[in-house]
XYZ file of C-alpha atoms in Angstrom:
742
model
C 122.118 271.212 119.103
C 118.471 271.470 120.101
C 118.524 267.844 121.254
C 121.364 268.669 123.685
C 119.434 271.682 124.941
C 116.343 269.539 125.473
C 118.350 266.905 127.345
C 119.888 269.615 129.517
C 116.423 270.974 130.353
C 115.129 267.490 131.265
C 118.016 266.508 133.553
C 116.885 266.033 137.160
C 118.358 268.390 139.755
C 117.666 268.801 143.503
C 114.436 270.689 144.222
C 115.537 271.914 147.657
C 112.978 269.709 149.467
C 114.760 266.382 149.339
C 113.458 265.443 145.889
C 114.356 266.102 142.274
C 112.772 267.917 139.345
C 113.667 268.769 135.718
C 116.143 271.618 135.464
C 113.847 273.771 133.301
C 110.114 273.568 132.656
C 107.864 276.104 130.946
C 104.215 276.468 131.959
C 102.720 279.472 130.207
C 99.610 280.672 128.407
C 100.056 283.307 125.689
C 97.011 285.548 126.021
C 97.676 288.048 123.255
C 99.282 288.281 119.846
C 102.865 289.418 119.558
C 105.672 289.376 117.035
C 107.280 285.957 116.737
C 110.826 287.106 117.502
C 110.085 288.557 120.995
C 108.074 285.426 121.837
C 110.989 283.212 120.801
C 113.306 285.353 122.927
C 110.994 284.850 125.929
C 110.875 281.092 125.366
C 114.659 280.938 125.019
C 115.028 282.775 128.333
C 113.431 279.765 130.086
C 116.584 277.711 129.516
C 119.016 280.628 130.010
C 119.248 281.124 126.274
C 118.970 283.685 123.546
C 117.641 283.645 119.994
C 119.281 285.397 117.058
C 118.851 285.654 113.290
C 121.507 284.022 111.120
C 121.497 282.565 107.603
C 117.737 283.112 107.184
C 117.040 281.152 110.360
C 116.312 281.849 113.998
C 118.989 280.118 116.067
C 118.641 279.477 119.806
C 121.640 278.970 122.087
C 121.733 278.313 125.829
C 124.139 279.125 128.630
C 124.967 275.538 129.562
C 128.059 273.338 129.943
C 129.774 272.922 126.575
C 133.160 272.122 125.084
C 135.234 274.785 123.366
C 134.817 274.770 119.585
C 137.788 276.861 118.409
C 141.169 278.189 119.570
C 142.343 281.775 119.111
C 145.935 282.962 119.506
C 147.745 286.107 118.345
C 148.821 283.957 115.404
C 145.279 283.912 113.917
C 144.100 287.327 115.145
C 144.555 290.569 113.177
C 147.564 292.459 114.605
C 147.771 289.784 117.328
C 145.733 292.001 119.649
C 143.100 291.034 122.211
C 141.185 293.893 123.846
C 139.746 293.221 127.310
C 137.103 295.155 129.245
C 135.480 294.564 132.620
C 131.874 295.093 133.682
C 130.941 298.083 135.821
C 130.711 297.583 139.569
C 127.019 298.482 139.543
C 126.389 295.661 137.046
C 127.535 293.035 139.552
C 124.262 292.119 141.215
C 124.208 290.461 144.623
C 120.461 290.139 145.358
C 117.823 288.931 142.902
C 114.036 289.110 143.293
C 112.626 286.496 140.923
C 108.899 286.537 140.127
C 107.266 283.149 139.509
C 103.772 281.633 139.625
C 102.865 279.326 142.523
C 100.645 276.381 141.420
C 99.905 275.694 145.080
C 98.259 279.121 145.378
C 96.153 279.221 142.204
C 99.211 280.298 140.155
C 99.420 283.655 141.859
C 102.650 285.566 141.359
C 105.242 285.067 144.103
C 108.694 286.574 144.579
C 111.706 284.378 145.378
C 114.510 286.166 147.235
C 117.985 284.992 146.175
C 121.264 286.390 147.444
C 124.974 285.847 146.835
C 126.780 285.973 150.174
C 130.258 286.286 148.656
C 129.044 289.008 146.321
C 127.398 290.950 149.157
C 130.617 290.797 151.178
C 132.518 292.323 148.249
C 130.050 294.664 146.537
C 127.276 295.216 149.091
C 123.560 294.999 148.311
C 122.963 295.510 144.587
C 119.465 294.341 143.738
C 117.907 293.250 140.486
C 114.356 292.168 139.716
C 113.428 289.671 137.028
C 110.385 287.690 135.912
C 111.037 283.994 135.264
C 109.002 283.357 132.101
C 106.692 280.335 132.403
C 108.160 279.364 135.798
C 105.875 277.491 138.235
C 108.594 275.993 140.455
C 110.076 277.784 143.454
C 113.371 275.904 143.152
C 113.586 276.767 139.425
C 113.084 280.423 140.366
C 115.879 279.976 142.921
C 118.161 278.619 140.181
C 117.267 281.530 137.895
C 118.351 283.950 140.609
C 121.539 281.994 141.336
C 122.432 282.018 137.634
C 121.951 285.785 137.390
C 124.045 286.478 140.489
C 126.870 284.029 139.763
C 127.079 285.127 136.130
C 127.325 288.800 137.092
C 130.047 288.042 139.686
C 132.098 285.387 137.882
C 131.782 286.408 134.227
C 132.789 290.054 134.380
C 135.236 290.329 131.497
C 134.777 290.671 127.747
C 137.306 290.231 124.958
C 137.138 291.596 121.415
C 139.419 291.006 118.445
C 139.506 290.888 114.647
C 139.984 287.765 112.563
C 140.310 286.912 108.909
C 138.039 284.745 106.849
C 139.833 281.528 107.902
C 138.949 282.061 111.566
C 135.392 283.337 111.073
C 133.893 279.916 111.796
C 132.304 280.563 115.180
C 128.716 281.611 115.822
C 127.147 283.488 118.742
C 126.834 281.192 121.736
C 129.901 279.106 120.867
C 132.606 278.527 123.501
C 136.102 279.541 122.389
C 139.556 279.244 123.941
C 141.924 282.211 123.951
C 145.664 281.584 124.360
C 147.039 285.076 125.006
C 150.740 284.947 125.984
C 150.639 288.569 127.149
C 148.181 287.606 129.858
C 149.417 284.063 130.452
C 152.909 285.271 131.304
C 154.722 282.871 128.981
C 154.536 281.561 125.443
C 151.704 279.076 125.227
C 150.819 278.831 121.536
C 151.562 279.571 117.911
C 151.269 277.905 114.494
C 152.198 274.381 113.471
C 155.389 274.119 111.375
C 154.766 270.543 110.254
C 152.934 267.392 111.339
C 153.404 263.665 110.818
C 150.711 261.480 112.352
C 150.780 261.953 116.119
C 153.917 264.133 116.074
C 153.487 267.881 115.687
C 156.426 270.284 115.224
C 155.600 273.722 116.627
C 157.065 277.025 115.487
C 158.750 278.094 118.741
C 160.209 276.727 121.971
C 157.590 276.210 124.664
C 157.591 275.200 128.330
C 155.957 271.780 128.213
C 156.381 268.305 129.689
C 154.880 264.880 129.338
C 151.321 264.735 130.638
C 150.455 268.268 129.536
C 147.758 268.886 126.911
C 148.178 269.997 123.290
C 145.279 271.862 121.605
C 144.936 272.243 117.826
C 142.506 273.720 115.312
C 141.687 271.010 112.772
C 140.783 271.532 109.084
C 137.038 271.118 109.768
C 137.058 274.231 111.983
C 136.935 272.491 115.376
C 139.426 272.444 118.227
C 140.735 269.164 119.589
C 143.066 268.274 122.474
C 145.367 265.364 123.167
C 147.700 264.395 126.029
C 151.399 264.857 125.279
C 153.313 261.593 125.677
C 156.760 262.709 124.453
C 158.675 265.985 124.119
C 161.631 266.222 121.689
C 162.657 269.864 121.380
C 159.872 271.528 119.406
C 158.425 268.177 118.397
C 155.427 267.122 120.499
C 154.038 263.582 120.287
C 150.533 262.887 121.591
C 149.069 259.686 123.038
C 146.174 259.256 120.564
C 145.453 259.899 116.896
C 143.834 263.145 115.769
C 140.385 262.816 114.207
C 141.781 264.529 111.072
C 145.316 265.003 109.754
C 146.919 268.111 111.229
C 147.833 270.737 108.629
C 150.759 273.127 108.665
C 149.955 276.654 109.903
C 147.208 275.301 112.184
C 146.945 277.225 115.469
C 148.119 275.336 118.573
C 148.350 275.876 122.320
C 149.452 273.883 125.359
C 147.848 273.497 128.784
C 149.464 272.379 132.023
C 148.359 272.044 135.631
C 149.375 275.645 136.391
C 148.317 277.340 133.145
C 145.235 276.864 131.003
C 143.621 278.787 128.174
C 140.937 281.375 128.822
C 137.342 280.397 128.070
C 134.855 282.823 126.533
C 131.363 282.584 125.037
C 130.913 284.376 121.710
C 128.342 287.169 121.949
C 128.514 288.630 118.440
C 130.279 288.179 115.108
C 130.164 291.304 112.916
C 131.465 291.686 109.383
C 133.989 294.498 109.163
C 135.690 296.135 106.195
C 137.248 293.852 103.630
C 137.413 290.196 104.662
C 137.733 290.733 108.413
C 135.248 290.078 111.182
C 134.889 291.551 114.679
C 134.293 288.978 117.415
C 133.086 289.912 120.896
C 132.935 287.306 123.663
C 132.088 287.138 127.367
C 134.046 285.318 130.054
C 132.825 281.728 130.601
C 133.080 279.858 133.919
C 131.869 276.267 133.592
C 131.970 275.517 137.331
C 129.041 277.879 137.946
C 126.547 275.357 136.561
C 127.249 272.749 139.230
C 127.234 275.506 141.858
C 123.772 276.625 140.683
C 122.281 273.117 140.679
C 124.113 271.510 143.608
C 125.811 274.299 145.567
C 129.331 273.051 144.795
C 132.520 275.069 145.070
C 133.416 277.549 142.329
C 136.800 276.543 140.926
C 139.093 279.294 139.611
C 140.750 278.501 136.271
C 144.533 279.241 136.262
C 144.951 281.425 133.158
C 148.140 283.268 134.096
C 151.449 282.569 135.810
C 152.199 286.213 136.386
C 152.894 286.653 140.103
C 151.185 286.638 142.482
C 148.242 284.936 140.832
C 149.722 281.426 141.082
C 149.972 280.206 144.667
C 152.030 277.068 145.346
C 150.143 274.295 147.074
C 151.188 273.010 150.509
C 153.052 269.712 150.731
C 153.119 266.598 152.928
C 149.476 266.591 154.033
C 149.119 263.974 156.786
C 146.374 262.637 159.064
C 146.662 261.564 162.698
C 144.363 261.136 165.715
C 144.358 261.410 169.483
C 141.687 260.627 172.094
C 140.623 262.428 175.263
C 138.070 261.690 177.977
C 135.693 264.562 178.678
C 133.077 264.138 181.451
C 133.473 260.391 181.222
C 133.027 260.272 177.439
C 135.924 259.336 175.153
C 136.180 261.476 172.020
C 138.542 261.123 169.068
C 140.076 264.103 167.280
C 141.591 264.021 163.784
C 144.638 266.230 163.177
C 145.313 267.410 159.611
C 148.880 268.728 159.214
C 150.963 269.992 156.265
C 154.174 271.794 155.341
C 154.133 275.552 154.755
C 153.674 276.882 151.210
C 155.584 279.888 149.902
C 153.665 283.206 150.030
C 150.739 281.604 151.873
C 149.037 283.558 154.642
C 146.176 281.106 155.284
C 144.949 277.629 154.434
C 141.519 276.089 153.835
C 140.983 272.465 154.843
C 138.398 269.936 153.641
C 137.975 266.253 154.464
C 135.762 263.324 153.631
C 135.090 259.872 155.074
C 134.551 256.666 153.096
C 134.324 258.514 149.739
C 131.466 260.665 151.026
C 130.890 264.359 150.413
C 133.671 266.841 151.098
C 133.213 268.638 154.434
C 134.774 272.065 155.010
C 136.785 272.064 158.235
C 137.600 275.770 158.166
C 140.335 278.308 157.469
C 143.461 278.703 159.566
C 146.770 280.531 159.556
C 148.661 277.656 161.196
C 149.965 274.438 159.660
C 147.456 272.079 161.262
C 143.758 271.866 162.020
C 141.735 269.589 164.299
C 138.373 267.917 163.641
C 136.728 266.670 166.829
C 134.379 263.735 167.416
C 135.203 261.784 164.275
C 133.757 258.366 163.453
C 135.724 255.325 162.402
C 136.423 255.168 158.683
C 138.830 255.859 155.836
C 139.668 259.557 155.622
C 141.204 261.833 152.989
C 141.982 265.526 153.506
C 142.863 268.264 151.031
C 144.439 271.629 151.799
C 144.632 274.812 149.706
C 147.111 277.613 150.364
C 145.868 281.218 150.089
C 148.134 284.232 149.520
C 147.716 287.883 150.510
C 145.626 288.599 147.407
C 143.194 285.826 148.396
C 144.335 283.614 145.505
C 144.029 279.912 146.322
C 146.364 277.161 145.207
C 145.430 273.828 143.740
C 144.545 271.396 146.537
C 147.160 269.119 148.073
C 145.800 265.710 149.142
C 146.669 263.373 151.966
C 146.941 259.639 151.525
C 143.862 257.573 152.410
C 144.168 256.840 156.117
C 142.141 254.447 158.250
C 141.204 256.171 161.519
C 139.449 254.716 164.539
C 136.989 257.190 165.995
C 133.432 257.074 167.244
C 131.589 253.965 166.180
C 128.119 254.841 167.447
C 125.673 257.026 165.495
C 123.892 260.034 167.045
C 121.256 259.146 169.661
C 117.554 258.850 168.950
C 115.239 261.827 169.413
C 113.704 261.773 172.900
C 110.115 262.567 171.921
C 108.149 263.853 168.944
C 104.725 265.339 169.666
C 102.197 266.568 167.087
C 99.671 269.101 168.413
C 96.538 270.097 166.517
C 96.037 273.790 165.796
C 93.511 275.520 163.562
C 94.434 274.794 159.929
C 97.830 273.498 161.006
C 99.956 271.098 163.066
C 102.661 272.064 165.556
C 105.569 269.640 165.957
C 107.681 269.602 169.113
C 110.598 267.282 169.753
C 113.036 266.799 172.609
C 116.713 265.888 172.570
C 118.180 263.102 174.708
C 120.140 264.029 177.809
C 123.930 264.076 177.935
C 126.636 265.626 175.732
C 125.599 266.069 172.105
C 127.405 266.973 168.886
C 124.139 267.263 166.952
C 124.153 269.564 163.940
C 120.526 269.339 162.857
C 117.231 267.472 163.098
C 115.622 265.930 160.023
C 111.810 265.826 159.926
C 109.997 263.588 157.431
C 106.272 263.274 156.763
C 103.782 261.161 154.838
C 100.057 260.673 154.341
C 100.534 256.992 155.169
C 101.944 255.505 158.396
C 104.618 253.643 156.398
C 107.947 255.515 156.244
C 108.673 254.098 152.775
C 106.446 256.773 151.226
C 107.724 259.622 153.428
C 109.496 262.732 152.106
C 111.705 265.187 153.928
C 109.850 268.060 155.543
C 113.022 269.987 156.372
C 116.323 270.292 158.234
C 116.294 272.226 161.518
C 119.574 273.415 162.996
C 120.282 272.384 166.586
C 118.923 273.407 169.100
C 115.650 274.254 167.292
C 112.953 271.896 168.594
C 109.652 273.121 167.181
C 108.083 273.642 163.770
C 104.586 274.686 162.692
C 102.856 273.620 159.476
C 100.169 276.061 158.362
C 97.737 276.171 155.466
C 96.336 272.667 156.028
C 92.702 271.676 155.671
C 90.691 271.135 158.840
C 91.117 267.582 160.110
C 94.040 266.839 157.748
C 96.178 263.942 159.009
C 99.873 263.221 158.452
C 102.500 260.928 159.953
C 105.865 262.259 161.118
C 109.358 260.890 161.864
C 112.513 262.552 163.195
C 116.205 261.687 163.326
C 119.399 263.487 164.340
C 122.474 264.232 162.225
C 125.763 265.036 163.957
C 128.455 267.500 162.918
C 130.351 264.758 161.123
C 127.389 263.991 158.876
C 126.461 260.726 160.610
C 122.746 259.947 160.740
C 120.965 258.541 163.789
C 118.065 256.105 164.032
C 114.455 257.068 163.324
C 111.957 258.117 165.964
C 109.610 256.339 165.990
C 111.155 253.239 164.455
C 107.870 251.947 163.014
C 104.682 253.794 162.144
C 105.009 257.563 162.331
C 103.608 259.920 164.942
C 100.069 260.804 163.884
C 99.337 264.502 163.619
C 96.031 266.104 162.698
C 95.000 269.707 162.203
C 92.168 270.791 164.491
C 88.750 269.308 163.760
C 86.989 271.138 166.615
C 84.249 273.252 165.085
C 84.223 275.683 168.027
C 87.939 276.444 167.651
C 87.687 276.806 163.884
C 84.624 279.074 164.077
C 86.297 281.234 166.727
C 89.390 281.565 164.539
C 87.322 282.411 161.457
C 85.303 284.947 163.437
C 88.485 286.786 164.286
C 89.739 286.625 160.706
C 86.446 287.784 159.157
C 85.948 290.525 161.737
C 89.240 292.154 160.746
C 88.237 292.607 157.091
C 86.920 295.874 155.695
C 84.016 294.025 154.037
C 82.698 292.864 157.422
C 82.969 296.380 158.840
C 81.097 297.918 155.925
C 78.377 295.252 156.018
C 77.695 295.695 159.742
C 77.674 299.517 159.706
C 74.363 301.409 159.671
C 73.057 303.069 156.505
C 73.671 306.828 156.550
C 70.388 308.771 156.581
C 69.448 311.230 153.823
C 69.498 314.786 155.142
C 65.887 316.015 155.835
C 66.535 319.583 154.569
C 66.706 318.151 151.055
C 63.084 316.917 151.262
C 60.696 318.609 148.878
C 63.114 318.745 145.955
C 61.342 318.693 142.612
C 63.942 316.309 141.171
C 65.153 313.920 143.890
C 62.823 313.917 146.915
C 59.193 314.085 147.918
C 57.662 315.307 151.149
C 58.875 317.693 153.833
C 61.158 317.591 156.858
C 58.831 315.197 158.773
C 57.534 312.841 156.097
C 59.699 312.300 153.015
C 61.114 309.777 150.577
C 64.261 310.137 148.514
C 67.008 308.526 146.449
C 70.629 309.700 146.547
C 73.405 308.348 144.322
C 77.002 309.489 144.857
C 80.162 308.696 142.920
C 83.626 309.661 144.096
C 87.245 309.056 143.177
C 90.305 309.892 145.262
C 94.022 309.784 144.542
C 96.517 310.934 147.142
C 99.937 309.873 148.417
C 100.019 306.543 146.604
C 96.395 305.704 147.384
C 93.510 305.431 144.883
C 89.821 304.898 145.782
C 86.765 304.644 143.536
C 83.337 304.474 145.266
C 79.705 304.507 144.166
C 76.799 304.490 146.665
C 73.058 304.542 145.958
C 70.692 305.035 148.949
C 66.876 304.882 148.957
C 65.082 306.071 152.115
C 61.525 306.579 153.325
C 60.913 308.395 156.644
C 57.889 309.173 158.778
C 58.629 311.056 161.997
C 61.330 309.040 163.847
C 60.866 305.843 161.847
C 62.669 305.115 158.584
C 63.438 302.377 156.088
C 66.445 302.382 153.759
C 68.111 300.341 151.023
C 71.749 300.947 150.082
C 73.950 299.517 147.314
C 77.674 300.319 147.589
C 80.623 299.490 145.322
C 84.217 300.303 146.182
C 87.704 299.619 144.760
C 90.888 300.514 146.684
C 94.557 300.300 145.637
C 97.469 301.468 147.787
C 101.157 301.747 146.975
C 102.117 299.408 149.807
C 100.339 296.540 148.044
C 96.965 296.674 149.821
C 94.075 296.033 147.414
C 90.331 295.693 147.989
C 87.237 295.309 145.813
C 83.823 295.199 147.543
C 80.138 295.153 146.661
C 77.449 295.354 149.390
C 73.646 295.440 149.459
C 72.055 296.493 152.772
C 68.462 296.943 153.934
C 67.670 298.711 157.209
C 64.767 299.892 159.341
C 64.977 302.255 162.281
C 62.132 302.487 164.781
C 61.848 303.276 168.497
C 65.584 303.974 168.648
C 66.483 300.499 167.402
C 68.162 299.647 164.086
C 67.664 296.313 162.330
C 69.505 295.465 159.124
C 70.073 292.672 156.619
C 72.655 292.581 153.872
C 75.027 290.663 151.669
C 78.579 291.559 150.728
C 81.075 290.298 148.147
C 84.745 291.187 148.451
C 88.361 290.389 147.672
C 91.129 291.891 149.817
C 94.933 291.712 149.695
C 96.448 292.787 152.994
C 100.223 292.336 153.506
C 100.399 289.726 150.762
C 97.465 287.645 152.081
C 94.700 287.479 149.454
C 91.233 286.481 150.631
C 87.881 286.447 148.845
C 84.622 286.073 150.764
C 80.844 286.403 150.635
C 79.245 287.553 153.930
C 75.567 287.697 154.884
C 74.047 289.472 157.877
C 70.452 288.625 158.842
C 68.372 287.295 161.736
C 67.271 284.518 159.395
C 68.946 283.113 156.284
C 67.021 280.534 154.246
C 67.190 278.760 150.917
C 63.698 278.528 149.377
C 62.744 275.884 146.851
C 59.597 276.582 144.788
C 57.325 273.547 144.671
C 54.040 274.574 143.083
C 51.979 276.456 145.644
C 53.952 274.928 148.506
C 56.960 276.585 150.101
C 59.892 274.262 150.832
C 62.965 275.348 152.817
C 65.816 272.793 152.656
C 68.283 275.057 154.543
C 67.669 277.692 157.258
C 69.991 279.576 159.643
C 68.212 281.296 162.536
C 69.190 282.307 166.032
C 72.769 281.095 165.573
C 71.601 277.602 164.597
C 71.588 275.754 161.265
C 68.560 273.681 160.180
C 68.696 271.254 157.226
C 65.793 269.206 155.969
C 67.891 266.667 154.083
C 71.635 266.380 153.474
C 74.103 264.073 151.749
C 77.648 264.346 153.173
C 80.556 262.480 151.568
C 82.930 262.874 154.518
C 81.807 264.613 157.694
C 83.468 265.415 161.012
C 81.084 265.995 163.950
C 82.308 267.069 167.371
C 79.033 266.250 169.135
C 75.837 264.809 167.607
C 72.307 264.634 169.064
C 69.953 262.273 167.241
C 66.317 263.376 167.505
C 64.749 260.096 166.294
C 67.082 257.440 164.890
C 70.268 256.837 162.949
C 70.438 253.994 160.442
C 72.341 252.645 157.423
C 71.060 253.469 153.953
C 70.114 249.822 153.279
C 68.138 249.249 156.489
C 65.086 247.001 156.204
C 63.674 245.844 159.535
C 64.508 242.214 160.202
C 66.478 241.844 156.945
C 69.454 244.152 156.171
C 71.410 247.069 157.588
C 71.373 248.562 161.057
C 69.282 251.090 163.010
C 69.683 252.841 166.385
C 66.650 254.693 167.749
C 66.654 257.258 170.548
C 64.695 254.787 172.678
C 67.902 252.738 172.903
C 66.775 249.954 170.532
C 69.624 248.775 168.282
C 69.045 246.335 165.414
C 71.999 244.958 163.443
C 71.285 242.650 160.470
C 73.859 240.513 158.665
C 74.580 240.593 154.950
C 71.719 239.107 152.930
C 69.904 236.507 155.075
C 72.732 236.242 157.568
C 70.731 236.644 160.751
C 70.345 239.675 162.988
C 70.889 241.068 166.477
C 68.522 243.272 168.488
C 69.639 245.182 171.632
C 67.715 247.193 174.221
C 68.912 248.643 177.502
C 68.087 245.337 179.276
C 68.015 242.609 176.622
C 70.132 241.171 173.765
C 68.501 238.763 171.246
C 70.274 237.004 168.343
C 68.312 235.371 165.464
C 69.610 232.984 162.816
C 69.052 233.322 159.065
C 65.669 231.593 159.369
C 64.441 234.143 161.911
C 64.627 231.697 164.830
C 65.714 233.160 168.179
C 68.977 231.445 169.137
C 70.374 233.593 171.972
C 68.601 235.721 174.543
C 70.599 237.520 177.220
C 69.340 239.984 179.818
C 65.998 240.640 181.521
C 62.721 239.589 179.863
């Protein structure tokens, strides 16, 4: 069982970005002790499971596709009674906020918004919030939300019943089939009278025909199904042997195209009085799993023939085409037609070309529907009838039909331009002129110019023609391609056809510094660091405890602590100020610490040290500040320094060495090693040379006088250039070429 669960977790599913990823992964760090059982429950929740205690063991089960393990019918249920109950309307959630940890943002918590459009249309906005345990994938968080919403909308019914000891073979998490004739609308099960090999004699007449399915409970406590190949009264012959001999009194049921058993997942098995057990189970819809992973259609299981729940399908679905010329362009239209179905008020139509994906053509109240601008290929259509209670029929299919339509793919994108912006790249593309049936534009990107390594950046619905990538490093380079997809799903050629369009985030220091100036200037830390130190009030001078001096000449230290809580806002602040004053001149040192938390999500933690002098009406200050701020979901930590001069001092005996100084808006470095540098404009004060330069031997050197010397590898000769003369020497040092003025 655990092997199947592990395989289900490891299966690759679409990640929503054009790639694939394992269905479930767990990336967690347990930071504190806890009881084992709650921890196991948390771990089981990763794969949509639960853990329970049974037979001195902890058993884990998962909500995943599974086959039914046992069949229940009034014949093996106490008093033949099934009790059904539905979930409350408020329990049917339509919007889920799923918390997960983003590895691309230092594993900070993010919230994924997931909604169920069909559920919202029926029940309105009913929100739930959940934390995806150990989840570090946005698409996995999306699947968690989809599972919660689809489960609450599709699996709304519970069933409970009592069984004897012979039927108490199921465990929580098992899938069971319930054949309830009261709900089905006709007899669909009972107990076996006798069996001989493949032939089973049932205990009552039943509506059945060849090709239907017979279900039986076998002696080992499992349910098995076989296709019926012959019907002779109450004797049913199947097409294959049973895995075990069928015993008399075994429970049976039949399934046909219009009536199937109900599926439930066992939630609890409780021992009752005597030798009876109470079983509770929740409705089970297997089609939800494919809908969660791949967005496929939810298929309704026909569990009753009571009118009007069974809607007859339409008949005679046919395909035809006609062509028209519009503004000089010939277009081909496919016509899907069918015969009316009883009780139908509407029809839904789908089609596919050359065994591709099914495409929804729409819903109509008439008996035909047109699909314009088709391409040549082999087409199949399917039509479902829908009655007044919005119950859909099984689909009716057309025959495969070869149609001649458009043969040319969508045109190529006109242009694709990548523009550098600060910490980002803006992409703009243009569409070709003329009539278009474009549905979307695909953008792909790669670090390399070769498209073979490219991945999809996204799909952009027509007529969108711009997209901005943010959060890139300065000077980051990528290559981009674009292609068009039309409304029929046909894909156009790439633009460009070869190497991609090169895009690079801005590497202009002036633009980046201007942007950062604006960003830093908006923070509270910058405002606090640049503000003047508040003076100590002179009337407090002369205090025996805190101050010395009088109102003209005094020195003092003031330390204040304050806390504030009001209207969803909490502030803690501590400030210590030292000040010395003579007449109108003063010097002060201030250390401030502050923590702020607001209900709207704004957070700030700051620590500043400021020194200040005030003389002749002028204030000069120096300081350093440390802070982390979260404003509207944007978290930023920074260290800011304000000073006329900032220097790094290196003690070297009695000598003072300064490897790094910032003064007057300029940066001075004595020596630097840079692995990868981008320089907008460089001025060389003396010379620039390779690290292996030896005059007349190896390396190269360019001096500000204009002299350039370039030596070959080893003793490979050299070249010397001035503004008026070029000289080339061989490996022996002999001048071989001289060009210019000498």
